[in-house]
């Protein structure tokens, strides 16, 4: 509980993973050579990993080598004063195993919103998955995650 009367409720890991499976866009954050970087991606969950496609030449290609990252999804309802967020902390790296790549391409690898060549597939393997719901004191009950 914060000083403003808002309340926070921790989400179970199971609920966090359900929310991850139900979304298709999120933000990946890492410490790039020139400082912190946060970029949106479209993703799928694959065997518990967050998987996205990117350009082999863009900023996200820095994640082809094992890199500690954070990945977040959320939903905020300003009108009702409620919201939730899920945070995945883990390591990202390029998917390079032929069988894994073949399965991802045939099962529907995530489709990036950005145009251009996006044939580098990055997988984030979670180390920790956490989440929470926040409500203003006057929020409607039942508008939770």
PDB file of N, CA and C in Angstrom, residues 13-105:
ATOM      1  N   UNK A  13       2.999 -16.460 -10.044  1.00  0.00           N
ATOM      2  CA  UNK A  13       3.762 -16.729 -11.263  1.00  0.00           C
ATOM      3  C   UNK A  13       2.874 -17.380 -12.318  1.00  0.00           C
ATOM      4  N   UNK A  14       1.970 -18.254 -11.895  1.00  0.00           N
ATOM      5  CA  UNK A  14       1.047 -18.890 -12.834  1.00  0.00           C
ATOM      6  C   UNK A  14       0.204 -17.842 -13.548  1.00  0.00           C
ATOM      7  N   UNK A  15      -0.347 -16.876 -12.801  1.00  0.00           N
ATOM      8  CA  UNK A  15      -1.160 -15.822 -13.419  1.00  0.00           C
ATOM      9  C   UNK A  15      -0.306 -14.953 -14.332  1.00  0.00           C
ATOM     10  N   UNK A  16       0.913 -14.665 -13.934  1.00  0.00           N
ATOM     11  CA  UNK A  16       1.817 -13.881 -14.775  1.00  0.00           C
ATOM     12  C   UNK A  16       2.054 -14.577 -16.112  1.00  0.00           C
ATOM     13  N   UNK A  17       2.272 -15.876 -16.064  1.00  0.00           N
ATOM     14  CA  UNK A  17       2.508 -16.622 -17.305  1.00  0.00           C
ATOM     15  C   UNK A  17       1.244 -16.676 -18.169  1.00  0.00           C
ATOM     16  N   UNK A  18       0.076 -16.738 -17.546  1.00  0.00           N
ATOM     17  CA  UNK A  18      -1.179 -16.676 -18.308  1.00  0.00           C
ATOM     18  C   UNK A  18      -1.302 -15.334 -19.021  1.00  0.00           C
ATOM     19  N   UNK A  19      -0.967 -14.261 -18.322  1.00  0.00           N
ATOM     20  CA  UNK A  19      -1.027 -12.934 -18.937  1.00  0.00           C
ATOM     21  C   UNK A  19      -0.016 -12.810 -20.069  1.00  0.00           C
ATOM     22  N   UNK A  20       1.182 -13.353 -19.875  1.00  0.00           N
ATOM     23  CA  UNK A  20       2.184 -13.346 -20.943  1.00  0.00           C
ATOM     24  C   UNK A  20       1.676 -14.084 -22.179  1.00  0.00           C
ATOM     25  N   UNK A  21       1.006 -15.210 -21.956  1.00  0.00           N
ATOM     26  CA  UNK A  21       0.493 -16.006 -23.082  1.00  0.00           C
ATOM     27  C   UNK A  21      -0.648 -15.294 -23.796  1.00  0.00           C
ATOM     28  N   UNK A  22      -1.331 -14.384 -23.109  1.00  0.00           N
ATOM     29  CA  UNK A  22      -2.480 -13.713 -23.687  1.00  0.00           C
ATOM     30  C   UNK A  22      -2.163 -12.408 -24.406  1.00  0.00           C
ATOM     31  N   UNK A  23      -0.931 -11.977 -24.389  1.00  0.00           N
ATOM     32  CA  UNK A  23      -0.537 -10.724 -25.039  1.00  0.00           C
ATOM     33  C   UNK A  23       0.367 -11.009 -26.229  1.00  0.00           C
ATOM     34  N   UNK A  24       0.604  -9.993 -27.053  1.00  0.00           N
ATOM     35  CA  UNK A  24       1.494 -10.166 -28.206  1.00  0.00           C
ATOM     36  C   UNK A  24       2.533  -9.059 -28.331  1.00  0.00           C
ATOM     37  N   UNK A  25       2.456  -8.032 -27.486  1.00  0.00           N
ATOM     38  CA  UNK A  25       3.455  -6.973 -27.543  1.00  0.00           C
ATOM     39  C   UNK A  25       3.957  -6.659 -26.139  1.00  0.00           C
ATOM     40  N   UNK A  26       5.217  -6.296 -26.058  1.00  0.00           N
ATOM     41  CA  UNK A  26       5.835  -5.941 -24.796  1.00  0.00           C
ATOM     42  C   UNK A  26       7.075  -5.110 -25.052  1.00  0.00           C
ATOM     43  N   UNK A  27       7.836  -4.861 -23.998  1.00  0.00           N
ATOM     44  CA  UNK A  27       9.052  -4.070 -24.104  1.00  0.00           C
ATOM     45  C   UNK A  27      10.220  -4.860 -23.533  1.00  0.00           C
ATOM     46  N   UNK A  28      11.315  -4.839 -24.268  1.00  0.00           N
ATOM     47  CA  UNK A  28      12.531  -5.498 -23.796  1.00  0.00           C
ATOM     48  C   UNK A  28      13.531  -4.402 -23.419  1.00  0.00           C
ATOM     49  N   UNK A  29      14.196  -4.587 -22.268  1.00  0.00           N
ATOM     50  CA  UNK A  29      15.148  -3.604 -21.764  1.00  0.00           C
ATOM     51  C   UNK A  29      16.475  -4.292 -21.473  1.00  0.00           C
ATOM     52  N   UNK A  30      17.556  -3.591 -21.773  1.00  0.00           N
ATOM     53  CA  UNK A  30      18.891  -4.108 -21.491  1.00  0.00           C
ATOM     54  C   UNK A  30      19.856  -2.943 -21.398  1.00  0.00           C
ATOM     55  N   UNK A  31      21.035  -3.222 -20.901  1.00  0.00           N
ATOM     56  CA  UNK A  31      22.069  -2.209 -20.800  1.00  0.00           C
ATOM     57  C   UNK A  31      22.919  -2.272 -22.064  1.00  0.00           C
ATOM     58  N   UNK A  32      22.617  -1.404 -23.016  1.00  0.00           N
ATOM     59  CA  UNK A  32      23.361  -1.331 -24.286  1.00  0.00           C
ATOM     60  C   UNK A  32      24.709  -0.657 -24.037  1.00  0.00           C
ATOM     61  N   UNK A  33      25.636  -0.765 -24.984  1.00  0.00           N
ATOM     62  CA  UNK A  33      26.945  -0.131 -24.790  1.00  0.00           C
ATOM     63  C   UNK A  33      26.880   1.373 -24.495  1.00  0.00           C
ATOM     64  N   UNK A  34      25.845   2.053 -25.014  1.00  0.00           N
ATOM     65  CA  UNK A  34      25.732   3.494 -24.775  1.00  0.00           C
ATOM     66  C   UNK A  34      24.725   3.834 -23.670  1.00  0.00           C
ATOM     67  N   UNK A  35      24.291   2.832 -22.904  1.00  0.00           N
ATOM     68  CA  UNK A  35      23.388   3.081 -21.788  1.00  0.00           C
ATOM     69  C   UNK A  35      22.106   2.272 -21.902  1.00  0.00           C
ATOM     70  N   UNK A  36      21.210   2.399 -20.937  1.00  0.00           N
ATOM     71  CA  UNK A  36      19.970   1.623 -20.927  1.00  0.00           C
ATOM     72  C   UNK A  36      19.160   1.826 -22.201  1.00  0.00           C
ATOM     73  N   UNK A  37      18.554   0.745 -22.675  1.00  0.00           N
ATOM     74  CA  UNK A  37      17.756   0.743 -23.899  1.00  0.00           C
ATOM     75  C   UNK A  37      16.457  -0.013 -23.626  1.00  0.00           C
ATOM     76  N   UNK A  38      15.345   0.507 -24.096  1.00  0.00           N
ATOM     77  CA  UNK A  38      14.044  -0.151 -23.965  1.00  0.00           C
ATOM     78  C   UNK A  38      13.342  -0.026 -25.310  1.00  0.00           C
ATOM     79  N   UNK A  39      12.935  -1.165 -25.877  1.00  0.00           N
ATOM     80  CA  UNK A  39      12.265  -1.143 -27.177  1.00  0.00           C
ATOM     81  C   UNK A  39      11.060  -2.080 -27.176  1.00  0.00           C
ATOM     82  N   UNK A  40      10.009  -1.695 -27.896  1.00  0.00           N
ATOM     83  CA  UNK A  40       8.837  -2.576 -28.003  1.00  0.00           C
ATOM     84  C   UNK A  40       9.085  -3.679 -29.015  1.00  0.00           C
ATOM     85  N   UNK A  41       8.481  -4.843 -28.757  1.00  0.00           N
ATOM     86  CA  UNK A  41       8.555  -5.974 -29.684  1.00  0.00           C
ATOM     87  C   UNK A  41       7.216  -6.704 -29.691  1.00  0.00           C
ATOM     88  N   UNK A  42       6.931  -7.376 -30.796  1.00  0.00           N
ATOM     89  CA  UNK A  42       5.821  -8.323 -30.817  1.00  0.00           C
ATOM     90  C   UNK A  42       6.438  -9.689 -30.533  1.00  0.00           C
ATOM     91  N   UNK A  43       5.731 -10.517 -29.768  1.00  0.00           N
ATOM     92  CA  UNK A  43       6.339 -11.750 -29.284  1.00  0.00           C
ATOM     93  C   UNK A  43       5.322 -12.873 -29.220  1.00  0.00           C
ATOM     94  N   UNK A  44       5.845 -14.066 -29.022  1.00  0.00           N
ATOM     95  CA  UNK A  44       5.043 -15.239 -28.670  1.00  0.00           C
ATOM     96  C   UNK A  44       5.744 -15.919 -27.498  1.00  0.00           C
ATOM     97  N   UNK A  45       4.988 -16.702 -26.749  1.00  0.00           N
ATOM     98  CA  UNK A  45       5.587 -17.567 -25.736  1.00  0.00           C
ATOM     99  C   UNK A  45       5.848 -18.909 -26.382  1.00  0.00           C
ATOM    100  N   UNK A  46       7.037 -19.411 -26.225  1.00  0.00           N
ATOM    101  CA  UNK A  46       7.413 -20.694 -26.811  1.00  0.00           C
ATOM    102  C   UNK A  46       8.122 -21.515 -25.750  1.00  0.00           C
ATOM    103  N   UNK A  47       7.470 -22.549 -25.272  1.00  0.00           N
ATOM    104  CA  UNK A  47       8.036 -23.423 -24.235  1.00  0.00           C
ATOM    105  C   UNK A  47       8.536 -22.607 -23.042  1.00  0.00           C
ATOM    106  N   UNK A  48       7.778 -21.569 -22.684  1.00  0.00           N
ATOM    107  CA  UNK A  48       8.123 -20.748 -21.537  1.00  0.00           C
ATOM    108  C   UNK A  48       9.031 -19.576 -21.836  1.00  0.00           C
ATOM    109  N   UNK A  49       9.626 -19.544 -23.030  1.00  0.00           N
ATOM    110  CA  UNK A  49      10.493 -18.435 -23.423  1.00  0.00           C
ATOM    111  C   UNK A  49       9.692 -17.364 -24.151  1.00  0.00           C
ATOM    112  N   UNK A  50      10.102 -16.111 -23.995  1.00  0.00           N
ATOM    113  CA  UNK A  50       9.546 -14.996 -24.764  1.00  0.00           C
ATOM    114  C   UNK A  50      10.384 -14.915 -26.043  1.00  0.00           C
ATOM    115  N   UNK A  51       9.723 -15.030 -27.198  1.00  0.00           N
ATOM    116  CA  UNK A  51      10.448 -15.103 -28.469  1.00  0.00           C
ATOM    117  C   UNK A  51       9.972 -13.978 -29.388  1.00  0.00           C
ATOM    118  N   UNK A  52      10.926 -13.286 -30.007  1.00  0.00           N
ATOM    119  CA  UNK A  52      10.588 -12.235 -30.964  1.00  0.00           C
ATOM    120  C   UNK A  52      11.573 -12.244 -32.129  1.00  0.00           C
ATOM    121  N   UNK A  53      11.141 -11.640 -33.232  1.00  0.00           N
ATOM    122  CA  UNK A  53      11.979 -11.508 -34.432  1.00  0.00           C
ATOM    123  C   UNK A  53      12.443 -10.069 -34.559  1.00  0.00           C
ATOM    124  N   UNK A  54      13.650  -9.905 -35.064  1.00  0.00           N
ATOM    125  CA  UNK A  54      14.196  -8.564 -35.246  1.00  0.00           C
ATOM    126  C   UNK A  54      15.154  -8.548 -36.429  1.00  0.00           C
ATOM    127  N   UNK A  55      15.616  -7.373 -36.757  1.00  0.00           N
ATOM    128  CA  UNK A  55      16.599  -7.207 -37.817  1.00  0.00           C
ATOM    129  C   UNK A  55      17.964  -7.657 -37.321  1.00  0.00           C
ATOM    130  N   UNK A  56      18.739  -8.310 -38.188  1.00  0.00           N
ATOM    131  CA  UNK A  56      20.092  -8.688 -37.772  1.00  0.00           C
ATOM    132  C   UNK A  56      21.038  -7.486 -37.687  1.00  0.00           C
ATOM    133  N   UNK A  57      20.544  -6.292 -38.043  1.00  0.00           N
ATOM    134  CA  UNK A  57      21.402  -5.100 -38.070  1.00  0.00           C
ATOM    135  C   UNK A  57      20.950  -3.998 -37.124  1.00  0.00           C
ATOM    136  N   UNK A  58      19.786  -4.121 -36.498  1.00  0.00           N
ATOM    137  CA  UNK A  58      19.257  -3.068 -35.634  1.00  0.00           C
ATOM    138  C   UNK A  58      19.746  -3.178 -34.201  1.00  0.00           C
ATOM    139  N   UNK A  59      19.216  -2.301 -33.355  1.00  0.00           N
ATOM    140  CA  UNK A  59      19.619  -2.243 -31.946  1.00  0.00           C
ATOM    141  C   UNK A  59      19.373  -3.567 -31.226  1.00  0.00           C
ATOM    142  N   UNK A  60      18.243  -4.216 -31.522  1.00  0.00           N
ATOM    143  CA  UNK A  60      17.920  -5.472 -30.836  1.00  0.00           C
ATOM    144  C   UNK A  60      18.863  -6.619 -31.212  1.00  0.00           C
ATOM    145  N   UNK A  61      19.608  -6.468 -32.308  1.00  0.00           N
ATOM    146  CA  UNK A  61      20.556  -7.526 -32.691  1.00  0.00           C
ATOM    147  C   UNK A  61      21.689  -7.652 -31.675  1.00  0.00           C
ATOM    148  N   UNK A  62      21.849  -6.643 -30.810  1.00  0.00           N
ATOM    149  CA  UNK A  62      22.850  -6.725 -29.731  1.00  0.00           C
ATOM    150  C   UNK A  62      22.544  -7.892 -28.796  1.00  0.00           C
ATOM    151  N   UNK A  63      21.309  -8.377 -28.842  1.00  0.00           N
ATOM    152  CA  UNK A  63      20.894  -9.445 -27.937  1.00  0.00           C
ATOM    153  C   UNK A  63      21.184 -10.835 -28.493  1.00  0.00           C
ATOM    154  N   UNK A  64      21.840 -10.916 -29.665  1.00  0.00           N
ATOM    155  CA  UNK A  64      22.139 -12.234 -30.238  1.00  0.00           C
ATOM    156  C   UNK A  64      23.087 -13.035 -29.347  1.00  0.00           C
ATOM    157  N   UNK A  65      23.989 -12.349 -28.659  1.00  0.00           N
ATOM    158  CA  UNK A  65      24.858 -13.010 -27.677  1.00  0.00           C
ATOM    159  C   UNK A  65      24.177 -12.920 -26.320  1.00  0.00           C
ATOM    160  N   UNK A  66      24.362 -13.922 -25.499  1.00  0.00           N
ATOM    161  CA  UNK A  66      23.681 -13.993 -24.197  1.00  0.00           C
ATOM    162  C   UNK A  66      23.801 -12.664 -23.446  1.00  0.00           C
ATOM    163  N   UNK A  67      22.628 -12.088 -23.120  1.00  0.00           N
ATOM    164  CA  UNK A  67      22.557 -10.772 -22.491  1.00  0.00           C
ATOM    165  C   UNK A  67      21.473 -10.794 -21.418  1.00  0.00           C
ATOM    166  N   UNK A  68      21.757 -10.234 -20.260  1.00  0.00           N
ATOM    167  CA  UNK A  68      20.727 -10.085 -19.233  1.00  0.00           C
ATOM    168  C   UNK A  68      19.743  -9.011 -19.674  1.00  0.00           C
ATOM    169  N   UNK A  69      18.453  -9.328 -19.578  1.00  0.00           N
ATOM    170  CA  UNK A  69      17.411  -8.407 -20.023  1.00  0.00           C
ATOM    171  C   UNK A  69      16.249  -8.408 -19.037  1.00  0.00           C
ATOM    172  N   UNK A  70      15.388  -7.430 -19.223  1.00  0.00           N
ATOM    173  CA  UNK A  70      14.080  -7.403 -18.572  1.00  0.00           C
ATOM    174  C   UNK A  70      13.058  -7.268 -19.692  1.00  0.00           C
ATOM    175  N   UNK A  71      11.903  -7.891 -19.514  1.00  0.00           N
ATOM    176  CA  UNK A  71      10.820  -7.827 -20.486  1.00  0.00           C
ATOM    177  C   UNK A  71       9.548  -7.539 -19.717  1.00  0.00           C
ATOM    178  N   UNK A  72       8.761  -6.570 -20.201  1.00  0.00           N
ATOM    179  CA  UNK A  72       7.555  -6.192 -19.476  1.00  0.00           C
ATOM    180  C   UNK A  72       6.359  -6.085 -20.401  1.00  0.00           C
ATOM    181  N   UNK A  73       5.219  -6.535 -19.867  1.00  0.00           N
ATOM    182  CA  UNK A  73       3.926  -6.272 -20.483  1.00  0.00           C
ATOM    183  C   UNK A  73       3.060  -5.637 -19.417  1.00  0.00           C
ATOM    184  N   UNK A  74       2.049  -4.897 -19.843  1.00  0.00           N
ATOM    185  CA  UNK A  74       1.150  -4.312 -18.863  1.00  0.00           C
ATOM    186  C   UNK A  74      -0.167  -3.937 -19.516  1.00  0.00           C
ATOM    187  N   UNK A  75      -1.108  -3.572 -18.674  1.00  0.00           N
ATOM    188  CA  UNK A  75      -2.398  -3.071 -19.119  1.00  0.00           C
ATOM    189  C   UNK A  75      -2.838  -2.049 -18.090  1.00  0.00           C
ATOM    190  N   UNK A  76      -3.059  -0.819 -18.538  1.00  0.00           N
ATOM    191  CA  UNK A  76      -3.429   0.276 -17.647  1.00  0.00           C
ATOM    192  C   UNK A  76      -4.790   0.802 -18.073  1.00  0.00           C
ATOM    193  N   UNK A  77      -5.702   0.934 -17.134  1.00  0.00           N
ATOM    194  CA  UNK A  77      -7.036   1.484 -17.386  1.00  0.00           C
ATOM    195  C   UNK A  77      -7.160   2.768 -16.576  1.00  0.00           C
ATOM    196  N   UNK A  78      -6.822   3.901 -17.210  1.00  0.00           N
ATOM    197  CA  UNK A  78      -6.871   5.190 -16.513  1.00  0.00           C
ATOM    198  C   UNK A  78      -8.281   5.535 -16.042  1.00  0.00           C
ATOM    199  N   UNK A  79      -9.271   5.199 -16.853  1.00  0.00           N
ATOM    200  CA  UNK A  79     -10.650   5.537 -16.511  1.00  0.00           C
ATOM    201  C   UNK A  79     -11.100   4.882 -15.207  1.00  0.00           C
ATOM    202  N   UNK A  80     -10.732   3.603 -15.033  1.00  0.00           N
ATOM    203  CA  UNK A  80     -11.152   2.867 -13.837  1.00  0.00           C
ATOM    204  C   UNK A  80     -10.100   2.855 -12.727  1.00  0.00           C
ATOM    205  N   UNK A  81      -8.911   3.406 -13.014  1.00  0.00           N
ATOM    206  CA  UNK A  81      -7.872   3.471 -11.992  1.00  0.00           C
ATOM    207  C   UNK A  81      -7.298   2.127 -11.614  1.00  0.00           C
ATOM    208  N   UNK A  82      -7.164   1.244 -12.610  1.00  0.00           N
ATOM    209  CA  UNK A  82      -6.596  -0.080 -12.349  1.00  0.00           C
ATOM    210  C   UNK A  82      -5.533  -0.391 -13.393  1.00  0.00           C
ATOM    211  N   UNK A  83      -4.710  -1.341 -13.065  1.00  0.00           N
ATOM    212  CA  UNK A  83      -3.716  -1.794 -14.030  1.00  0.00           C
ATOM    213  C   UNK A  83      -2.943  -2.974 -13.482  1.00  0.00           C
ATOM    214  N   UNK A  84      -2.211  -3.610 -14.361  1.00  0.00           N
ATOM    215  CA  UNK A  84      -1.345  -4.706 -13.960  1.00  0.00           C
ATOM    216  C   UNK A  84      -0.085  -4.665 -14.804  1.00  0.00           C
ATOM    217  N   UNK A  85       0.949  -5.283 -14.306  1.00  0.00           N
ATOM    218  CA  UNK A  85       2.188  -5.423 -15.076  1.00  0.00           C
ATOM    219  C   UNK A  85       2.826  -6.759 -14.736  1.00  0.00           C
ATOM    220  N   UNK A  86       3.524  -7.293 -15.720  1.00  0.00           N
ATOM    221  CA  UNK A  86       4.284  -8.529 -15.560  1.00  0.00           C
ATOM    222  C   UNK A  86       5.710  -8.230 -15.990  1.00  0.00           C
ATOM    223  N   UNK A  87       6.657  -8.636 -15.176  1.00  0.00           N
ATOM    224  CA  UNK A  87       8.074  -8.410 -15.448  1.00  0.00           C
ATOM    225  C   UNK A  87       8.798  -9.756 -15.516  1.00  0.00           C
ATOM    226  N   UNK A  88       9.498  -9.958 -16.618  1.00  0.00           N
ATOM    227  CA  UNK A  88      10.329 -11.143 -16.802  1.00  0.00           C
ATOM    228  C   UNK A  88      11.775 -10.677 -16.750  1.00  0.00           C
ATOM    229  N   UNK A  89      12.558 -11.279 -15.876  1.00  0.00           N
ATOM    230  CA  UNK A  89      13.995 -11.014 -15.861  1.00  0.00           C
ATOM    231  C   UNK A  89      14.693 -12.313 -16.219  1.00  0.00           C
ATOM    232  N   UNK A  90      15.628 -12.223 -17.158  1.00  0.00           N
ATOM    233  CA  UNK A  90      16.310 -13.422 -17.608  1.00  0.00           C
ATOM    234  C   UNK A  90      17.396 -13.094 -18.606  1.00  0.00           C
ATOM    235  N   UNK A  91      17.692 -14.056 -19.469  1.00  0.00           N
ATOM    236  CA  UNK A  91      18.747 -13.847 -20.465  1.00  0.00           C
ATOM    237  C   UNK A  91      18.179 -14.038 -21.864  1.00  0.00           C
ATOM    238  N   UNK A  92      18.654 -13.186 -22.747  1.00  0.00           N
ATOM    239  CA  UNK A  92      18.258 -13.242 -24.154  1.00  0.00           C
ATOM    240  C   UNK A  92      19.451 -13.726 -24.975  1.00  0.00           C
ATOM    241  N   UNK A  93      19.129 -14.440 -26.046  1.00  0.00           N
ATOM    242  CA  UNK A  93      20.153 -14.811 -27.020  1.00  0.00           C
ATOM    243  C   UNK A  93      19.474 -15.292 -28.286  1.00  0.00           C
ATOM    244  N   UNK A  94      20.231 -15.300 -29.373  1.00  0.00           N
ATOM    245  CA  UNK A  94      19.690 -15.734 -30.659  1.00  0.00           C
ATOM    246  C   UNK A  94      19.367 -17.221 -30.621  1.00  0.00           C
ATOM    247  N   UNK A  95      18.270 -17.569 -31.278  1.00  0.00           N
ATOM    248  CA  UNK A  95      17.935 -18.980 -31.473  1.00  0.00           C
ATOM    249  C   UNK A  95      18.749 -19.442 -32.670  1.00  0.00           C
ATOM    250  N   UNK A  96      19.587 -20.464 -32.491  1.00  0.00           N
ATOM    251  CA  UNK A  96      20.455 -20.919 -33.573  1.00  0.00           C
ATOM    252  C   UNK A  96      20.300 -22.403 -33.904  1.00  0.00           C
ATOM    253  N   UNK A  97      19.626 -23.154 -33.047  1.00  0.00           N
ATOM    254  CA  UNK A  97      19.459 -24.575 -33.310  1.00  0.00           C
ATOM    255  C   UNK A  97      18.486 -24.758 -34.482  1.00  0.00           C
ATOM    256  N   UNK A  98      18.918 -25.516 -35.480  1.00  0.00           N
ATOM    257  CA  UNK A  98      18.131 -25.689 -36.707  1.00  0.00           C
ATOM    258  C   UNK A  98      16.723 -26.204 -36.416  1.00  0.00           C
ATOM    259  N   UNK A  99      16.582 -27.221 -35.567  1.00  0.00           N
ATOM    260  CA  UNK A  99      15.253 -27.773 -35.264  1.00  0.00           C
ATOM    261  C   UNK A  99      14.346 -26.751 -34.599  1.00  0.00           C
ATOM    262  N   UNK A 100      14.915 -25.990 -33.692  1.00  0.00           N
ATOM    263  CA  UNK A 100      14.146 -24.962 -32.992  1.00  0.00           C
ATOM    264  C   UNK A 100      13.701 -23.873 -33.976  1.00  0.00           C
ATOM    265  N   UNK A 101      14.620 -23.415 -34.828  1.00  0.00           N
ATOM    266  CA  UNK A 101      14.280 -22.399 -35.827  1.00  0.00           C
ATOM    267  C   UNK A 101      13.204 -22.910 -36.785  1.00  0.00           C
ATOM    268  N   UNK A 102      13.369 -24.136 -37.239  1.00  0.00           N
ATOM    269  CA  UNK A 102      12.399 -24.727 -38.170  1.00  0.00           C
ATOM    270  C   UNK A 102      11.006 -24.779 -37.526  1.00  0.00           C
ATOM    271  N   UNK A 103      10.940 -25.197 -36.282  1.00  0.00           N
ATOM    272  CA  UNK A 103       9.660 -25.273 -35.587  1.00  0.00           C
ATOM    273  C   UNK A 103       9.048 -23.891 -35.407  1.00  0.00           C
ATOM    274  N   UNK A 104       9.863 -22.912 -35.024  1.00  0.00           N
ATOM    275  CA  UNK A 104       9.347 -21.554 -34.842  1.00  0.00           C
ATOM    276  C   UNK A 104       8.804 -20.988 -36.154  1.00  0.00           C
ATOM    277  N   UNK A 105       9.544 -21.176 -37.242  1.00  0.00           N
ATOM    278  CA  UNK A 105       9.075 -20.647 -38.532  1.00  0.00           C
ATOM    279  C   UNK A 105       7.801 -21.355 -38.980  1.00  0.00           C
TER     280      UNK A 105
END
